[in-house]
């Protein structure tokens, strides 16, 4: 019985650890993608916005 309980406990711990690591990897991947893709998008949007604004002023 003790070996069965230990196996169950270790299995639960391993599952929790696996889920936490998976969430950490997914979160870091999403953060990196947001950082990489948001910077050029914001810069392009600003450039388009300012160029339209300047062309209207001219």
PDB file of C-alpha atoms in Angstrom:
ATOM      1  CA  UNK A   1       0.000   0.000   0.000  1.00  0.00           C
ATOM      2  CA  UNK A   2       2.817   2.400   0.782  1.00  0.00           C
ATOM      3  CA  UNK A   3       4.399   1.860  -2.616  1.00  0.00           C
ATOM      4  CA  UNK A   4       1.048   2.507  -4.313  1.00  0.00           C
ATOM      5  CA  UNK A   5       0.556   5.756  -2.383  1.00  0.00           C
ATOM      6  CA  UNK A   6       4.109   6.866  -3.157  1.00  0.00           C
ATOM      7  CA  UNK A   7       3.603   6.097  -6.831  1.00  0.00           C
ATOM      8  CA  UNK A   8       0.350   8.046  -6.850  1.00  0.00           C
ATOM      9  CA  UNK A   9       1.946  10.980  -5.007  1.00  0.00           C
ATOM     10  CA  UNK A  10       4.941  11.086  -7.324  1.00  0.00           C
ATOM     11  CA  UNK A  11       2.658  10.800 -10.346  1.00  0.00           C
ATOM     12  CA  UNK A  12       0.570  13.754  -9.163  1.00  0.00           C
ATOM     13  CA  UNK A  13       3.704  15.806  -8.446  1.00  0.00           C
ATOM     14  CA  UNK A  14       5.133  14.968 -11.862  1.00  0.00           C
ATOM     15  CA  UNK A  15       1.862  15.918 -13.553  1.00  0.00           C
ATOM     16  CA  UNK A  16       1.699  19.255 -11.691  1.00  0.00           C
ATOM     17  CA  UNK A  17       5.343  19.960 -12.526  1.00  0.00           C
ATOM     18  CA  UNK A  18       4.749  19.053 -16.183  1.00  0.00           C
ATOM     19  CA  UNK A  19       1.727  21.381 -16.394  1.00  0.00           C
ATOM     20  CA  UNK A  20       3.637  24.246 -14.755  1.00  0.00           C
ATOM     21  CA  UNK A  21       6.600  23.832 -17.108  1.00  0.00           C
ATOM     22  CA  UNK A  22       4.254  23.657 -20.106  1.00  0.00           C
ATOM     23  CA  UNK A  23       2.470  26.841 -19.006  1.00  0.00           C
ATOM     24  CA  UNK A  24       5.809  28.563 -18.439  1.00  0.00           C
ATOM     25  CA  UNK A  25       7.029  27.610 -21.915  1.00  0.00           C
ATOM     26  CA  UNK A  26       3.773  28.700 -23.549  1.00  0.00           C
ATOM     27  CA  UNK A  27       3.792  31.978 -21.619  1.00  0.00           C
ATOM     28  CA  UNK A  28       7.381  32.757 -22.535  1.00  0.00           C
ATOM     29  CA  UNK A  29       6.697  31.900 -26.184  1.00  0.00           C
ATOM     30  CA  UNK A  30       3.670  34.211 -26.245  1.00  0.00           C
ATOM     31  CA  UNK A  31       5.655  36.993 -24.554  1.00  0.00           C
ATOM     32  CA  UNK A  32       8.506  36.682 -27.063  1.00  0.00           C
ATOM     33  CA  UNK A  33       6.079  36.667 -29.985  1.00  0.00           C
ATOM     34  CA  UNK A  34       4.307  39.752 -28.651  1.00  0.00           C
ATOM     35  CA  UNK A  35       7.594  41.598 -28.166  1.00  0.00           C
ATOM     36  CA  UNK A  36       8.906  40.624 -31.600  1.00  0.00           C
ATOM     37  CA  UNK A  37       5.738  41.328 -33.581  1.00  0.00           C
ATOM     38  CA  UNK A  38       4.305  44.310 -31.688  1.00  0.00           C
ATOM     39  CA  UNK A  39       7.381  46.518 -32.118  1.00  0.00           C
ATOM     40  CA  UNK A  40       7.392  46.591 -35.952  1.00  0.00           C
ATOM     41  CA  UNK A  41       3.590  46.848 -36.050  1.00  0.00           C
ATOM     42  CA  UNK A  42       3.565  49.851 -33.730  1.00  0.00           C
ATOM     43  CA  UNK A  43       6.429  51.499 -35.630  1.00  0.00           C
ATOM     44  CA  UNK A  44       4.693  50.923 -38.976  1.00  0.00           C
ATOM     45  CA  UNK A  45       1.420  52.246 -37.600  1.00  0.00           C
ATOM     46  CA  UNK A  46       3.177  55.339 -36.236  1.00  0.00           C
ATOM     47  CA  UNK A  47       4.966  55.897 -39.551  1.00  0.00           C
ATOM     48  CA  UNK A  48       1.707  55.590 -41.496  1.00  0.00           C
ATOM     49  CA  UNK A  49      -0.095  57.824 -39.031  1.00  0.00           C
ATOM     50  CA  UNK A  50       2.585  60.508 -39.144  1.00  0.00           C
ATOM     51  CA  UNK A  51       2.971  60.331 -42.921  1.00  0.00           C
ATOM     52  CA  UNK A  52      -0.802  60.753 -43.386  1.00  0.00           C
ATOM     53  CA  UNK A  53      -0.780  63.604 -40.912  1.00  0.00           C
ATOM     54  CA  UNK A  54       2.136  65.316 -42.659  1.00  0.00           C
ATOM     55  CA  UNK A  55       0.584  64.864 -46.104  1.00  0.00           C
ATOM     56  CA  UNK A  56      -2.638  66.485 -44.873  1.00  0.00           C
ATOM     57  CA  UNK A  57      -0.688  69.409 -43.432  1.00  0.00           C
ATOM     58  CA  UNK A  58       1.100  69.910 -46.761  1.00  0.00           C
TER      59      UNK A  58
END
